[in-house]
Short mmCIF file of C-alpha atoms and ligand atoms in Angstrom, two decimals:
data_model
loop_
_atom_site.label_atom_id
_atom_site.label_comp_id
_atom_site.label_asym_id
_atom_site.label_seq_id
_atom_site.Cartn_x
_atom_site.Cartn_y
_atom_site.Cartn_z
CA MET A 1 -41.48 41.77 -44.03
CA THR A 2 -40.63 45.04 -42.35
CA GLU A 3 -42.87 48.05 -42.41
CA ASN A 4 -41.52 51.33 -43.64
CA VAL A 5 -39.69 53.43 -41.20
CA THR A 6 -41.45 56.35 -39.62
CA PRO A 7 -40.85 58.09 -36.29
CA GLU A 8 -44.05 56.46 -34.94
CA ARG A 9 -42.99 53.09 -36.17
CA LEU A 10 -39.64 53.49 -34.59
CA SER A 11 -41.00 54.51 -31.15
CA GLN A 12 -43.53 51.54 -31.37
CA VAL A 13 -40.64 49.20 -31.99
CA HIS A 14 -38.62 50.75 -29.16
CA GLU A 15 -41.55 50.33 -26.68
CA GLN A 16 -41.93 46.74 -27.71
CA ALA A 17 -38.19 46.14 -27.35
CA LEU A 18 -38.25 47.68 -23.83
CA SER A 19 -40.95 45.29 -22.81
CA ASP A 20 -39.25 42.25 -24.38
CA PHE A 21 -35.96 43.31 -22.87
CA SER A 22 -37.32 43.25 -19.29
CA SER A 23 -38.13 39.58 -19.55
CA ILE A 24 -34.79 38.39 -20.79
CA ASP A 25 -33.35 35.97 -18.31
CA SER A 26 -30.77 33.97 -20.17
CA LEU A 27 -27.87 34.39 -22.65
CA GLU A 28 -29.90 32.38 -25.17
CA SER A 29 -32.94 34.64 -24.98
CA LEU A 30 -30.59 37.69 -25.07
CA GLN A 31 -29.08 36.35 -28.33
CA VAL A 32 -32.51 35.95 -29.95
CA PHE A 33 -33.45 39.52 -28.83
CA THR A 34 -30.23 41.07 -30.12
CA ALA A 35 -30.61 39.47 -33.49
CA LYS A 36 -34.19 40.67 -33.70
CA VAL A 37 -33.62 44.32 -32.56
CA VAL A 38 -30.05 45.27 -33.87
CA GLY A 39 -28.93 42.33 -35.94
CA LYS A 40 -28.16 42.39 -39.65
CA LYS A 41 -31.54 40.84 -40.44
CA SER A 42 -33.45 43.11 -38.09
CA SER A 43 -35.89 45.85 -39.14
CA LEU A 44 -33.13 48.31 -38.21
CA GLY A 45 -30.90 46.96 -41.04
CA SER A 46 -33.51 47.49 -43.76
CA TRP A 47 -34.41 50.85 -42.25
CA PHE A 48 -30.98 52.23 -42.74
CA LYS A 49 -31.17 51.05 -46.42
CA GLU A 50 -34.58 52.79 -46.73
CA LEU A 51 -33.13 55.94 -45.29
CA LYS A 52 -30.94 56.43 -48.35
CA ALA A 53 -33.97 56.64 -50.57
CA LEU A 54 -35.66 59.38 -48.48
CA ASP A 55 -35.54 63.10 -49.05
CA VAL A 56 -33.22 65.34 -47.14
CA GLU A 57 -35.77 66.53 -44.54
CA ALA A 58 -36.83 63.00 -43.69
CA LYS A 59 -33.19 61.91 -43.54
CA LYS A 60 -32.44 64.72 -41.11
CA GLU A 61 -35.27 63.76 -38.87
CA LEU A 62 -35.01 59.98 -38.98
CA GLY A 63 -31.20 59.50 -39.40
CA PRO A 64 -30.26 60.60 -35.85
CA LYS A 65 -33.22 58.72 -34.39
CA LEU A 66 -32.17 55.51 -36.07
CA GLN A 67 -28.63 55.98 -34.96
CA GLN A 68 -29.79 56.72 -31.45
CA PHE A 69 -31.96 53.66 -31.48
CA LYS A 70 -29.07 51.58 -32.75
CA THR A 71 -26.63 52.88 -30.13
CA TYR A 72 -29.11 52.54 -27.24
CA TRP A 73 -29.90 48.90 -27.98
CA GLU A 74 -26.40 47.83 -28.81
CA GLN A 75 -25.26 49.19 -25.42
CA ALA A 76 -28.17 47.73 -23.70
CA CYS A 77 -27.49 44.30 -25.18
CA VAL A 78 -23.84 44.39 -24.25
CA ALA A 79 -24.59 45.47 -20.70
CA LYS A 80 -27.24 42.71 -20.36
CA GLN A 81 -24.77 40.19 -21.71
CA ASN A 82 -22.14 41.22 -19.06
CA GLU A 83 -24.74 41.04 -16.38
CA LEU A 84 -25.90 37.57 -17.38
CA GLU A 85 -22.43 36.25 -17.78
CA ALA A 86 -21.50 37.45 -14.30
CA ALA A 87 -24.59 35.92 -12.85
CA ALA A 88 -23.72 32.50 -14.52
CA LEU A 89 -20.19 32.74 -13.20
CA ASN A 90 -21.39 33.47 -9.69
CA GLN A 91 -23.73 30.52 -9.85
CA LYS A 92 -20.93 28.27 -10.98
CA LEU A 93 -18.61 29.51 -8.27
CA LYS A 94 -21.27 28.80 -5.74
CA SER A 95 -22.04 25.22 -6.95
CA ASP A 96 -18.36 24.31 -7.59
CA PHE A 97 -17.15 25.75 -4.42
CA ILE A 98 -14.29 23.88 -2.72
CA ASP A 99 -13.25 25.03 0.68
CA VAL A 100 -9.52 24.43 0.44
CA THR A 101 -9.21 25.35 4.16
CA GLN A 102 -11.52 22.56 5.31
CA SER A 103 -9.68 19.59 6.75
CA TYR A 104 -10.54 16.14 5.58
CA PRO A 105 -9.81 13.07 7.61
CA ALA A 106 -6.46 11.78 6.36
CA GLN A 107 -6.00 8.14 5.25
CA LYS A 108 -4.04 6.74 8.14
CA GLY A 109 -1.13 4.52 7.37
CA ALA A 110 -0.25 1.64 9.69
CA LEU A 111 2.43 -0.92 10.20
CA HIS A 112 2.12 -4.09 8.08
CA PRO A 113 0.98 -7.01 10.22
CA LEU A 114 4.31 -8.79 9.61
CA SER A 115 6.19 -5.68 11.02
CA GLN A 116 3.80 -5.50 13.93
CA VAL A 117 4.36 -9.05 14.97
CA GLN A 118 8.08 -8.78 14.23
CA ARG A 119 8.40 -5.77 16.54
CA HIS A 120 6.40 -7.52 19.21
CA ILE A 121 8.71 -10.55 19.01
CA GLU A 122 11.77 -8.27 19.15
CA THR A 123 10.36 -6.64 22.31
CA ILE A 124 9.73 -10.07 23.96
CA PHE A 125 13.20 -11.31 23.19
CA THR A 126 15.10 -8.15 24.10
CA GLY A 127 13.21 -8.44 27.42
CA MET A 128 14.83 -11.83 27.84
CA GLY A 129 18.30 -10.44 27.19
CA PHE A 130 18.51 -11.27 23.51
CA GLU A 131 20.13 -9.05 20.88
CA ILE A 132 18.59 -8.44 17.43
CA ALA A 133 20.94 -9.50 14.73
CA ASP A 134 20.83 -8.94 10.96
CA GLY A 135 22.87 -10.05 7.94
CA PRO A 136 22.94 -10.27 4.16
CA GLU A 137 20.21 -11.76 2.08
CA VAL A 138 22.57 -12.47 -0.76
CA GLU A 139 24.84 -14.91 1.04
CA THR A 140 27.77 -17.13 0.39
CA GLU A 141 27.08 -20.81 -0.01
CA TRP A 142 29.44 -21.29 2.80
CA HIS A 143 27.46 -19.27 5.32
CA ASN A 144 24.14 -20.54 4.09
CA PHE A 145 25.13 -24.30 3.83
CA ASP A 146 28.71 -25.48 4.47
CA ALA A 147 29.32 -23.76 7.81
CA LEU A 148 25.95 -25.07 8.97
CA ASN A 149 27.19 -28.57 8.48
CA VAL A 150 25.59 -28.99 5.11
CA PRO A 151 28.46 -29.78 2.69
CA ALA A 152 28.10 -29.62 -1.06
CA ASN A 153 26.41 -32.77 -2.54
CA HIS A 154 24.77 -33.43 0.87
CA PRO A 155 21.16 -34.43 0.25
CA ALA A 156 20.11 -31.86 2.96
CA ARG A 157 20.75 -29.13 0.35
CA ASP A 158 17.83 -30.39 -1.62
CA MET A 159 15.53 -29.76 1.37
CA GLN A 160 15.60 -26.12 0.41
CA ASP A 161 15.13 -25.17 -3.27
CA THR A 162 17.84 -22.47 -3.81
CA PHE A 163 18.14 -19.45 -5.92
CA PHE A 164 21.77 -19.09 -7.06
CA VAL A 165 23.19 -15.66 -7.81
CA SER A 166 25.55 -15.81 -10.77
CA SER A 167 28.38 -13.48 -9.61
CA ALA A 168 30.75 -14.62 -6.93
CA HIS A 169 30.22 -13.11 -3.49
CA GLU A 170 32.39 -10.08 -2.85
CA ASP A 171 34.23 -11.63 0.09
CA SER A 172 34.75 -15.16 -1.14
CA HIS A 173 35.49 -17.32 -4.10
CA GLN A 174 32.21 -19.10 -3.72
CA ASN A 175 28.92 -18.91 -5.37
CA SER A 176 26.33 -16.66 -3.83
CA VAL A 177 22.78 -17.69 -3.08
CA LEU A 178 19.68 -15.89 -1.86
CA ARG A 179 19.74 -17.15 1.69
CA THR A 180 17.25 -20.01 2.16
CA GLN A 181 17.20 -19.59 5.94
CA THR A 182 18.12 -17.14 8.64
CA SER A 183 20.48 -19.63 10.09
CA ASN A 184 23.36 -17.93 8.27
CA ILE A 185 23.22 -15.32 11.04
CA GLN A 186 24.23 -18.01 13.62
CA ILE A 187 27.54 -18.34 11.82
CA ARG A 188 28.02 -14.61 11.21
CA LYS A 189 27.27 -13.64 14.78
CA MET A 190 29.46 -16.23 16.43
CA LEU A 191 32.37 -15.44 14.04
CA GLU A 192 31.96 -11.81 14.93
CA LYS A 193 31.32 -11.97 18.73
CA GLY A 194 32.32 -15.47 19.81
CA ALA A 195 30.49 -17.03 22.83
CA PRO A 196 28.48 -16.48 24.94
CA VAL A 197 25.84 -15.15 22.45
CA ARG A 198 22.05 -14.75 22.68
CA ILE A 199 20.41 -13.45 19.49
CA ILE A 200 17.36 -13.54 17.41
CA ALA A 201 17.57 -12.74 13.72
CA PRO A 202 14.36 -11.92 11.89
CA GLY A 203 14.47 -11.51 8.15
CA ARG A 204 13.58 -12.54 4.63
CA VAL A 205 14.47 -15.91 3.12
CA TYR A 206 14.01 -17.08 -0.39
CA ARG A 207 13.15 -20.41 -1.93
CA ASN A 208 12.38 -21.49 -5.48
CA GLU A 209 8.80 -22.50 -4.65
CA ASP A 210 5.75 -22.72 -6.88
CA VAL A 211 3.67 -19.87 -5.34
CA ASP A 212 0.25 -20.87 -3.97
CA ALA A 213 -1.94 -20.00 -0.95
CA THR A 214 0.63 -21.49 1.49
CA HIS A 215 3.96 -21.03 -0.39
CA ASP A 216 5.72 -17.91 -1.48
CA ALA A 217 9.23 -17.63 -2.96
CA MET A 218 10.05 -15.02 -0.27
CA PHE A 219 8.91 -15.24 3.35
CA TYR A 220 10.07 -14.20 6.78
CA GLN A 221 11.81 -16.31 9.42
CA VAL A 222 13.06 -15.64 12.90
CA GLU A 223 16.24 -17.37 13.88
CA GLY A 224 17.18 -17.82 17.54
CA LEU A 225 20.54 -18.75 19.03
CA VAL A 226 21.74 -19.10 22.50
CA VAL A 227 25.37 -20.30 23.15
CA ASP A 228 26.60 -20.33 26.65
CA LYS A 229 27.71 -22.72 29.41
CA ASP A 230 25.32 -25.45 30.47
CA ILE A 231 22.51 -24.65 28.04
CA SER A 232 19.90 -27.42 27.70
CA VAL A 233 16.71 -28.24 25.80
CA SER A 234 14.68 -27.03 28.77
CA HIS A 235 15.96 -23.45 28.12
CA LEU A 236 14.78 -23.77 24.57
CA LYS A 237 11.35 -25.00 25.62
CA GLY A 238 10.98 -22.19 28.25
CA THR A 239 12.07 -19.59 25.78
CA LEU A 240 9.65 -20.62 23.01
CA GLU A 241 6.76 -20.97 25.47
CA THR A 242 7.40 -17.53 26.79
CA MET A 243 7.48 -15.97 23.34
CA LEU A 244 4.38 -17.79 22.08
CA SER A 245 2.33 -16.96 25.19
CA ALA A 246 3.20 -13.30 24.71
CA VAL A 247 2.40 -13.33 21.07
CA PHE A 248 -1.01 -14.93 21.53
CA SER A 249 -1.68 -13.25 24.87
CA LYS A 250 -2.51 -16.49 26.57
CA PRO A 251 -0.54 -19.50 27.92
CA MET A 252 0.56 -21.58 24.94
CA LYS A 253 1.53 -25.23 25.14
CA ILE A 254 4.23 -26.74 22.94
CA ARG A 255 5.64 -30.23 22.48
CA ILE A 256 8.98 -31.28 21.31
CA ARG A 257 9.73 -34.35 19.19
CA PRO A 258 12.78 -35.53 17.28
CA GLY A 259 13.45 -34.02 13.89
CA TYR A 260 16.40 -33.77 11.43
CA PHE A 261 18.40 -30.65 10.65
CA PRO A 262 22.13 -31.02 9.89
CA PHE A 263 23.08 -27.99 12.06
CA VAL A 264 21.69 -29.35 15.33
CA GLU A 265 22.20 -32.56 17.34
CA PRO A 266 19.79 -33.66 18.57
CA GLY A 267 17.47 -32.04 16.03
CA LEU A 268 14.00 -31.22 17.11
CA GLU A 269 10.58 -30.33 15.86
CA VAL A 270 8.50 -28.03 17.95
CA ASP A 271 4.66 -28.30 17.74
CA ILE A 272 2.23 -25.87 19.17
CA TRP A 273 -1.23 -26.80 20.73
CA TRP A 274 -3.61 -24.89 18.59
CA GLU A 275 -7.12 -24.23 20.01
CA TYR A 276 -9.89 -23.17 17.59
CA THR A 277 -13.60 -23.27 17.12
CA ASP A 278 -14.82 -25.53 14.38
CA LYS A 279 -17.73 -24.96 11.88
CA ASN A 280 -20.29 -26.31 14.33
CA GLY A 281 -19.09 -23.93 17.03
CA GLU A 282 -17.23 -26.72 18.94
CA GLU A 283 -14.05 -25.91 20.78
CA LYS A 284 -11.27 -28.10 19.32
CA GLY A 285 -7.52 -28.37 19.54
CA ARG A 286 -4.73 -29.98 17.58
CA TRP A 287 -0.91 -30.03 17.33
CA LEU A 288 0.51 -27.80 14.55
CA GLU A 289 4.17 -27.92 13.44
CA PHE A 290 5.75 -24.67 14.50
CA CYS A 291 9.43 -24.71 14.04
CA GLY A 292 12.73 -26.61 13.75
CA ALA A 293 15.18 -26.44 16.58
CA GLY A 294 17.81 -28.34 18.46
CA MET A 295 21.20 -28.23 20.28
CA VAL A 296 23.78 -26.58 18.06
CA HIS A 297 25.91 -29.14 16.36
CA PRO A 298 29.57 -29.18 17.43
CA ASN A 299 30.65 -28.71 13.89
CA VAL A 300 28.76 -25.53 13.63
CA LEU A 301 30.32 -24.19 16.80
CA ARG A 302 33.75 -25.17 15.44
CA ASN A 303 33.09 -23.58 12.08
CA SER A 304 32.22 -20.39 13.89
CA GLY A 305 35.36 -20.43 16.04
CA VAL A 306 33.57 -21.52 19.30
CA ASP A 307 34.91 -24.38 21.38
CA PRO A 308 32.25 -27.16 21.71
CA GLU A 309 34.09 -28.51 24.76
CA GLU A 310 33.38 -25.25 26.55
CA PHE A 311 30.16 -24.13 25.17
CA SER A 312 26.88 -25.60 24.14
CA GLY A 313 23.69 -23.93 22.81
CA PHE A 314 20.31 -24.24 21.31
CA ALA A 315 18.94 -22.84 18.13
CA PHE A 316 15.59 -22.51 16.48
CA GLY A 317 14.16 -21.15 13.29
CA PHE A 318 10.44 -20.46 12.77
CA GLY A 319 8.40 -18.93 10.00
CA LEU A 320 7.35 -15.40 11.00
CA THR A 321 5.08 -15.33 8.00
CA ARG A 322 3.34 -18.49 9.18
CA LEU A 323 3.05 -17.23 12.74
CA VAL A 324 1.40 -13.98 11.43
CA MET A 325 -1.04 -16.07 9.38
CA MET A 326 -1.87 -18.22 12.44
CA LYS A 327 -2.35 -15.21 14.68
CA TYR A 328 -4.67 -13.39 12.42
CA GLY A 329 -6.25 -16.43 10.67
CA ILE A 330 -4.93 -15.33 7.20
CA GLU A 331 -5.50 -18.11 4.78
CA ASP A 332 -3.58 -16.93 1.68
CA ILE A 333 0.13 -16.03 2.09
CA ARG A 334 -0.10 -13.91 -1.16
CA LEU A 335 -2.27 -11.33 0.64
CA LEU A 336 0.71 -10.31 2.71
CA SER A 337 2.54 -8.98 -0.33
CA SER A 338 -0.54 -7.86 -2.25
CA ASN A 339 -0.61 -4.22 -1.11
CA LYS A 340 -4.41 -4.52 -0.98
CA ARG A 341 -5.75 -1.82 1.27
CA GLU A 342 -8.90 -3.73 2.20
CA PHE A 343 -6.67 -6.43 3.50
CA LEU A 344 -4.07 -4.19 5.26
CA GLN A 345 -6.64 -1.94 6.90
CA GLN A 346 -7.75 -4.78 9.05
CA PHE A 347 -4.66 -4.77 11.25
N1 DAH B 1 16.78 -23.21 9.10
C1 DAH B 1 15.69 -24.25 9.19
C2 DAH B 1 14.75 -24.08 7.99
O1 DAH B 1 14.65 -23.05 7.40
C3 DAH B 1 14.94 -24.08 10.44
C4 DAH B 1 15.80 -24.40 11.58
C5 DAH B 1 15.79 -25.75 12.10
C6 DAH B 1 16.52 -23.51 12.26
C7 DAH B 1 16.55 -26.03 13.24
C8 DAH B 1 17.34 -23.80 13.33
C9 DAH B 1 17.31 -25.11 13.78
O2 DAH B 1 18.10 -22.88 14.00
O3 DAH B 1 18.10 -25.39 14.90
O4 DAH B 1 14.09 -25.01 7.67
#
């Protein structure tokens, strides 16, 4: 219930409003105040209605006062609202402040462990006078198999589960395959440059494997080929020992035993003496298979236009992926292609 409007009543309400106004400290309390003092349901609203019923004299006296009261408080409320909104904005700017000029430590990228070891190996071999060679991953059956002394229907083709590519290779009438080995580069390099030749060829190879911790359908190999006069197995042994000792930063021992690969005669298996500390902290060692190698088969030299009467050579092919896993103690091959940062940041 509102009391009737009188000049005294009006100034009383004005005084009260001044006092209430000074304690307003939020937009919410301002809203309550505004509704109470100048809102539709405020005393002011009913006073204007009352005014109409008053006589002319009273109207003359009270009318301007009411209007003055109304204007005063409407302006005061708008001003207060602006002030409170500005304060709120300032507060927000302070708490949300982002210094765009501040520099944050950037996430550093790094070479993949495979690339690191590959580059190291390339440095080691170029230091020994080798050239780095490269070639196609989609290869003719001829370069991948036939020229390497593995004719069609030869059981040796089954040693490597092959992915066939349906269209014929651009420069032959033959089927194409995803190369199963980097040995194709032996043929390509000798056909291109003849002998003598001294190359390594790092690269991807593909096999139709069931993927598990130690098998992937794509992995990296490094092929090596030296063809010259009077090349022997001892050159092969010295070359591999030199490379392995550099990769592992300590003298590495290898052993050579007979093995079978159609493109070499004799074919050899190279094992590496692997020292490790077992679960009980004991120093142990054992022979690990490292790579296939041998003296280049005369048929391979012939297929590549090199005279086997004049030249001989050695070749080897090892798994770069496996070497990286050995060097860093990586137990699951899939990690290498996982793109997991927690994994990659360790190298
Ligand atoms: N290409 C063979 C493989 O992938 C490895 C290999 C064996 C390469 C003997 C050679 C070699 O150059 O002489 O299993």
